[in-house]
Amino acid sequence: MDINKEFELYQFEKLNQTLFLNHPDAIFLLDLEGKFMMVNEEVCRITGYDREELIGQSFEPLIEESMKAFTQERFQDSKEDKPQRYETSIVTENGIKYLDVTNFPLKNDTRILAIFGIAKDITEKKQKEIELEKYTALLKEHNDELEIFRKILAHDMRKPVANALGFARLLQGNLPESKEKQVKRYLLHTVESVDVMLRDLNELIALQSTGKESKEEVDVNKTIKRIVNFFQEEIRQANASVDLEIADNLQIHTIKAYFNSIIRNLISNALKYRSLDRPTMLSVKAFLHDAVITIIVKDNGIGMDLTNIGKELFQMHRRFAPKVAEGNGLGLYIVNQQIRLMGGHISVESEVDKGTIFTITLPTH
């Protein structure tokens, strides 16, 4: 080889070495077992290891546990002469870092000698994506809550407003004095109940819009008794007996409007879907166990065939006994969504012509 060719080859090798060592991205060379053969300074900066610590060591211990299998598969594909580009993450002293990696085989005419790699640090970009995903999820949750507020207004408010209209029409007629006093009392109680619902919802919406904490202490015993009292006229008309078994001093730190709406819906359903073939019996139990409050609402009404309707029970606009009572199929959907947003769970047991049991579990905080 003449001296000019040797000089050109020397310059080419020096240029490659300079590019390798000073490239702004992480450049590395892996043997076929996945051990580092060469690394530049950017590899050292990203991983937090010196070149001497990396050379001869496998890349696998650097990879975050959840990404190991995926990253190993990409390395194996590279060994099979299939260039790869993918995202992975590594664990460093400064926390998790995210990388955009390109791997391709380095080979001669007959075989693959090593795997060449380029990795770009995309941690800042990935963290912004994660924050955006969290923000999107939070926004969806708030939108879900606002949608539930709307449904509460549309669904829960129908009954008391209809009652108030009915009482007002009665007062327009000629009623005996004793009957008139009774109707006025019912009307006042209904309007007060509407006022409580509106106040709860307005306060909750205002707190949500300002980002303040929307939860408060709720006395379970007093709240359930107040809601049962709200249905006294329906209970009287149904000649129903109501058994309350609620632990004293039972408190829950939760969304008050949701809690009220859940109990109202379940009691309303128990009275609406009662059986006309037997005296109506309704029981509400509430107790605390291991920081979880369990509420059981049981009736002996017409029941449901859960085998056929179980999967649709909590879906929107599903009505299962339209001939028995009016409704728009939102009640149980609203209840389920409220319980979900409160971090709780609801289960149902029911048998046709035997009755239904709703069991709700809610965290005390």
Coordinates of C-alpha atoms in Angstrom, one line a residue, residues 6-314:
E6 CA -2.1 4.6 4.3
F7 CA -2.5 8.3 5.2
E8 CA -6.0 8.4 3.9
L9 CA -7.0 5.3 5.9
Y10 CA -5.4 6.8 9.0
Q11 CA -7.4 10.0 8.5
F12 CA -10.6 8.0 8.0
E13 CA -10.1 6.0 11.2
K14 CA -9.3 9.1 13.2
L15 CA -12.4 10.8 11.8
N16 CA -14.6 7.8 12.8
Q17 CA -13.1 7.7 16.2
T18 CA -13.7 11.5 16.6
L19 CA -17.3 11.1 15.5
F20 CA -17.8 8.1 17.8
L21 CA -16.4 9.7 20.9
N22 CA -17.9 13.2 20.4
H23 CA -21.3 12.5 18.9
P24 CA -24.1 14.3 20.8
D25 CA -26.1 11.1 21.1
A26 CA -25.1 8.0 23.0
I27 CA -23.0 5.7 20.6
F28 CA -22.1 2.2 21.7
L29 CA -21.0 -1.2 20.3
L30 CA -22.3 -4.4 21.8
D31 CA -20.8 -7.9 21.3
L32 CA -23.3 -10.7 20.5
E33 CA -23.8 -11.5 24.2
G34 CA -24.9 -7.9 24.8
K35 CA -21.7 -6.7 26.5
F36 CA -20.4 -3.2 25.8
M37 CA -17.3 -3.1 23.6
M38 CA -17.2 0.6 23.0
V39 CA -19.1 3.6 24.5
N40 CA -18.8 7.3 24.0
E41 CA -19.0 10.1 26.7
E42 CA -22.8 10.5 26.2
V43 CA -23.4 6.9 27.2
C44 CA -21.4 7.5 30.4
R45 CA -23.4 10.7 31.1
I46 CA -26.8 9.1 30.6
T47 CA -26.0 6.0 32.6
G48 CA -23.9 7.6 35.3
Y49 CA -21.1 5.0 34.8
D50 CA -17.5 5.5 33.7
R51 CA -16.3 3.9 30.5
E52 CA -14.1 1.4 32.5
E53 CA -17.2 0.3 34.4
L54 CA -19.3 -0.3 31.3
I55 CA -16.8 -2.0 29.0
G56 CA -17.3 -5.8 29.3
Q57 CA -20.6 -5.5 31.2
S58 CA -24.0 -6.4 29.8
F59 CA -26.6 -3.8 28.9
E60 CA -29.4 -5.8 30.6
P61 CA -28.9 -4.7 34.2
L62 CA -29.4 -1.1 33.1
I63 CA -32.8 -1.7 31.7
E64 CA -35.9 -0.9 33.8
E65 CA -37.6 -4.1 34.9
S66 CA -40.8 -3.5 33.0
M67 CA -38.9 -3.0 29.7
K68 CA -36.4 -5.8 30.0
A69 CA -38.2 -8.5 28.0
F70 CA -39.1 -6.0 25.3
T71 CA -35.5 -4.6 25.0
Q72 CA -34.0 -8.1 25.0
E73 CA -36.3 -9.1 22.1
R74 CA -35.2 -6.0 20.1
F75 CA -31.5 -7.0 20.7
Q76 CA -32.2 -10.5 19.5
D77 CA -33.9 -9.2 16.4
S78 CA -30.8 -7.1 15.7
K79 CA -28.6 -10.2 15.9
E80 CA -30.8 -11.7 13.2
D81 CA -29.9 -8.9 10.8
K82 CA -33.0 -6.9 11.5
P83 CA -32.3 -3.3 12.2
Q84 CA -34.4 -2.0 15.1
R85 CA -35.7 1.4 16.4
Y86 CA -37.6 1.5 19.7
E87 CA -38.1 3.3 23.0
T88 CA -36.9 1.9 26.3
S89 CA -36.0 3.1 29.8
I90 CA -33.1 2.6 32.1
V91 CA -32.5 3.0 35.8
T92 CA -29.9 5.5 36.9
E93 CA -28.8 7.1 40.1
N94 CA -30.9 10.2 39.1
G95 CA -34.0 8.1 38.4
I96 CA -35.5 6.6 35.3
K97 CA -34.4 7.8 31.9
Y98 CA -36.1 7.2 28.6
L99 CA -34.2 6.5 25.4
D100 CA -35.0 6.4 21.7
V101 CA -32.7 3.5 20.5
T102 CA -31.5 2.5 17.1
N103 CA -29.7 -0.9 16.7
F104 CA -28.3 -2.5 13.6
P105 CA -25.8 -5.3 13.0
L106 CA -22.1 -4.6 12.2
K107 CA -21.0 -7.4 9.9
N108 CA -18.4 -8.5 7.3
D109 CA -19.2 -10.4 4.2
T110 CA -20.0 -13.7 6.0
R111 CA -21.3 -13.0 9.5
I112 CA -22.5 -10.5 12.1
L113 CA -19.6 -9.3 14.3
A114 CA -21.3 -6.9 16.7
I115 CA -24.4 -4.7 17.3
F116 CA -24.0 -0.9 16.7
G117 CA -26.3 1.3 18.7
I118 CA -27.4 5.0 18.9
A119 CA -29.5 6.2 21.8
K120 CA -31.1 9.6 22.2
D121 CA -32.1 10.8 25.6
I122 CA -35.8 11.6 25.4
T123 CA -36.5 11.8 29.1
E124 CA -37.7 15.4 29.1
K125 CA -40.0 14.7 26.2
K126 CA -41.3 11.5 27.8
Q127 CA -42.0 13.1 31.1
K128 CA -44.0 15.8 29.4
E129 CA -46.0 13.1 27.7
I130 CA -46.6 11.3 31.0
E131 CA -47.7 14.6 32.6
L132 CA -50.0 15.3 29.7
E133 CA -51.6 11.8 30.1
K134 CA -52.1 12.4 33.8
Y135 CA -53.7 15.8 33.0
T136 CA -55.9 14.2 30.4
A137 CA -57.0 11.5 32.8
L138 CA -57.7 14.2 35.5
L139 CA -59.6 16.3 33.0
K140 CA -61.7 13.3 32.0
E141 CA -62.4 12.5 35.7
H142 CA -63.6 16.1 36.2
N143 CA -65.7 15.9 33.1
D144 CA -67.2 12.7 34.4
E145 CA -68.0 14.4 37.7
L146 CA -69.7 17.3 35.9
E147 CA -71.7 14.9 33.8
I148 CA -72.9 13.2 37.0
F149 CA -73.8 16.6 38.4
R150 CA -76.0 17.2 35.4
K151 CA -77.6 13.8 35.7
I152 CA -78.3 14.3 39.4
L153 CA -80.1 17.6 38.5
A154 CA -82.0 15.9 35.7
H155 CA -82.9 12.7 37.6
D156 CA -82.9 13.3 41.3
M157 CA -84.7 16.6 41.1
R158 CA -87.6 15.3 39.1
K159 CA -89.3 13.5 42.0
P160 CA -89.3 16.4 44.6
V161 CA -90.3 19.0 41.9
A162 CA -93.2 16.7 40.8
N163 CA -94.2 16.3 44.4
A164 CA -94.1 20.0 45.0
L165 CA -96.3 20.6 42.0
G166 CA -98.8 18.0 43.1
F167 CA -99.0 19.5 46.6
A168 CA -99.4 23.0 45.1
R169 CA -102.3 21.9 42.9
L170 CA -104.0 20.3 45.9
L171 CA -103.8 23.6 47.8
Q172 CA -105.6 25.3 44.9
G173 CA -108.7 23.2 45.7
N174 CA -111.0 23.2 48.7
L175 CA -109.4 21.1 51.4
P176 CA -110.4 20.5 55.0
E177 CA -108.3 22.5 57.4
S178 CA -106.6 19.4 58.8
K179 CA -105.8 18.1 55.3
E180 CA -104.6 21.5 54.2
K181 CA -102.1 21.6 57.1
Q182 CA -100.8 18.2 56.2
V183 CA -100.3 19.1 52.5
K184 CA -98.5 22.3 53.5
R185 CA -96.3 20.3 55.8
Y186 CA -95.4 17.9 53.0
L187 CA -94.9 20.8 50.6
L188 CA -92.5 22.5 53.0
H189 CA -90.6 19.3 53.6
T190 CA -90.3 18.7 49.8
V191 CA -89.0 22.2 49.1
E192 CA -86.5 22.0 52.0
S193 CA -85.2 18.7 50.4
V194 CA -84.8 20.4 47.1
D195 CA -82.9 23.2 48.8
V196 CA -80.6 20.8 50.4
M197 CA -79.9 19.0 47.1
L198 CA -79.2 22.3 45.3
R199 CA -77.0 23.6 48.0
D200 CA -74.9 20.4 48.1
L201 CA -74.5 20.4 44.3
N202 CA -73.7 24.1 44.1
E203 CA -71.1 23.9 46.8
L204 CA -69.6 20.9 45.2
I205 CA -69.4 22.4 41.7
A206 CA -67.9 25.6 43.2
L207 CA -65.3 23.7 45.1
Q208 CA -64.4 21.6 42.0
S209 CA -64.0 24.7 39.8
T210 CA -61.6 26.3 42.3
G211 CA -59.6 23.1 42.8
K212 CA -60.4 23.0 46.5
E213 CA -61.1 19.8 48.4
S214 CA -64.6 18.6 47.7
K215 CA -65.0 16.1 50.5
E216 CA -66.4 16.6 54.0
E217 CA -67.4 14.7 57.0
V218 CA -70.8 13.1 56.7
D219 CA -72.7 11.6 59.7
V220 CA -74.0 8.4 58.1
N221 CA -76.7 7.8 60.7
K222 CA -78.3 11.3 60.6
T223 CA -78.0 11.4 56.8
I224 CA -79.7 8.1 56.1
K225 CA -82.5 8.9 58.7
R226 CA -83.0 12.3 57.0
I227 CA -83.3 10.7 53.6
V228 CA -85.7 8.0 54.8
N229 CA -87.8 10.8 56.4
F230 CA -87.9 12.5 53.0
F231 CA -89.8 9.4 51.7
Q232 CA -92.3 9.3 54.5
E233 CA -95.3 9.9 52.3
E234 CA -94.3 7.1 49.8
I235 CA -93.6 4.8 52.8
R236 CA -97.1 5.6 54.2
Q237 CA -98.8 5.0 50.8
A238 CA -97.0 1.7 50.3
N239 CA -97.8 0.7 53.9
A240 CA -94.1 -0.2 54.1
S241 CA -92.0 -1.0 57.2
V242 CA -88.5 0.4 57.3
D243 CA -85.8 -1.1 59.5
L244 CA -82.7 0.9 60.1
E245 CA -79.6 -0.7 61.7
I246 CA -76.9 2.0 61.6
A247 CA -73.9 2.1 63.9
D248 CA -73.7 5.2 66.1
N249 CA -71.1 7.8 65.4
L250 CA -70.4 6.4 62.0
Q251 CA -68.6 9.1 60.0
I252 CA -67.3 9.1 56.4
H253 CA -65.1 11.7 54.8
T254 CA -66.5 11.8 51.3
I255 CA -68.4 13.7 48.7
K256 CA -71.6 14.6 50.5
A257 CA -73.8 15.1 47.4
Y258 CA -72.8 11.7 46.0
F259 CA -73.5 10.0 49.2
N260 CA -77.0 11.6 49.5
S261 CA -77.8 10.8 45.9
I262 CA -76.8 7.1 46.3
I263 CA -79.0 6.5 49.3
R264 CA -81.9 8.4 47.8
N265 CA -81.8 6.4 44.6
L266 CA -81.6 3.0 46.3
I267 CA -84.5 3.8 48.7
S268 CA -86.5 5.2 45.9
N269 CA -86.0 2.1 43.8
A270 CA -87.0 -0.2 46.7
L271 CA -90.3 1.7 47.1
K272 CA -91.0 2.0 43.4
Y273 CA -90.3 -1.7 42.6
R274 CA -92.2 -3.1 45.5
S275 CA -94.4 -6.2 45.2
L276 CA -98.1 -5.7 45.5
D277 CA -98.5 -9.3 46.7
R278 CA -97.0 -8.8 50.2
P279 CA -96.3 -6.1 52.7
T280 CA -93.3 -4.0 51.7
M281 CA -90.2 -4.4 53.8
L282 CA -87.1 -2.3 53.5
S283 CA -84.0 -2.4 55.6
V284 CA -80.9 -0.3 55.6
K285 CA -77.8 -1.4 57.5
A286 CA -74.5 0.4 57.8
F287 CA -71.4 -0.6 59.8
L288 CA -67.6 0.0 59.9
H289 CA -64.9 -2.6 59.5
D290 CA -61.2 -2.1 58.8
A291 CA -61.7 1.6 57.7
V292 CA -64.3 0.6 55.2
I293 CA -68.0 1.4 55.6
T294 CA -70.5 -1.1 54.3
I295 CA -74.1 -0.1 53.5
I296 CA -76.7 -2.8 52.7
V297 CA -80.0 -1.8 51.3
K298 CA -82.4 -4.8 51.2
D299 CA -86.0 -5.0 50.0
N300 CA -88.6 -7.8 49.3
G301 CA -89.8 -6.3 46.0
I302 CA -90.2 -7.7 42.5
G303 CA -86.5 -8.5 42.2
M304 CA -84.5 -8.9 39.0
D305 CA -83.2 -11.7 36.8
L306 CA -79.5 -11.0 37.0
T307 CA -78.6 -13.9 34.7
N308 CA -80.2 -11.9 31.8
I309 CA -79.7 -8.3 32.8
G310 CA -76.7 -8.4 35.1
K311 CA -74.2 -7.0 32.6
E312 CA -76.5 -4.1 31.7
L313 CA -77.6 -3.3 35.2
F314 CA -75.4 -0.2 35.6

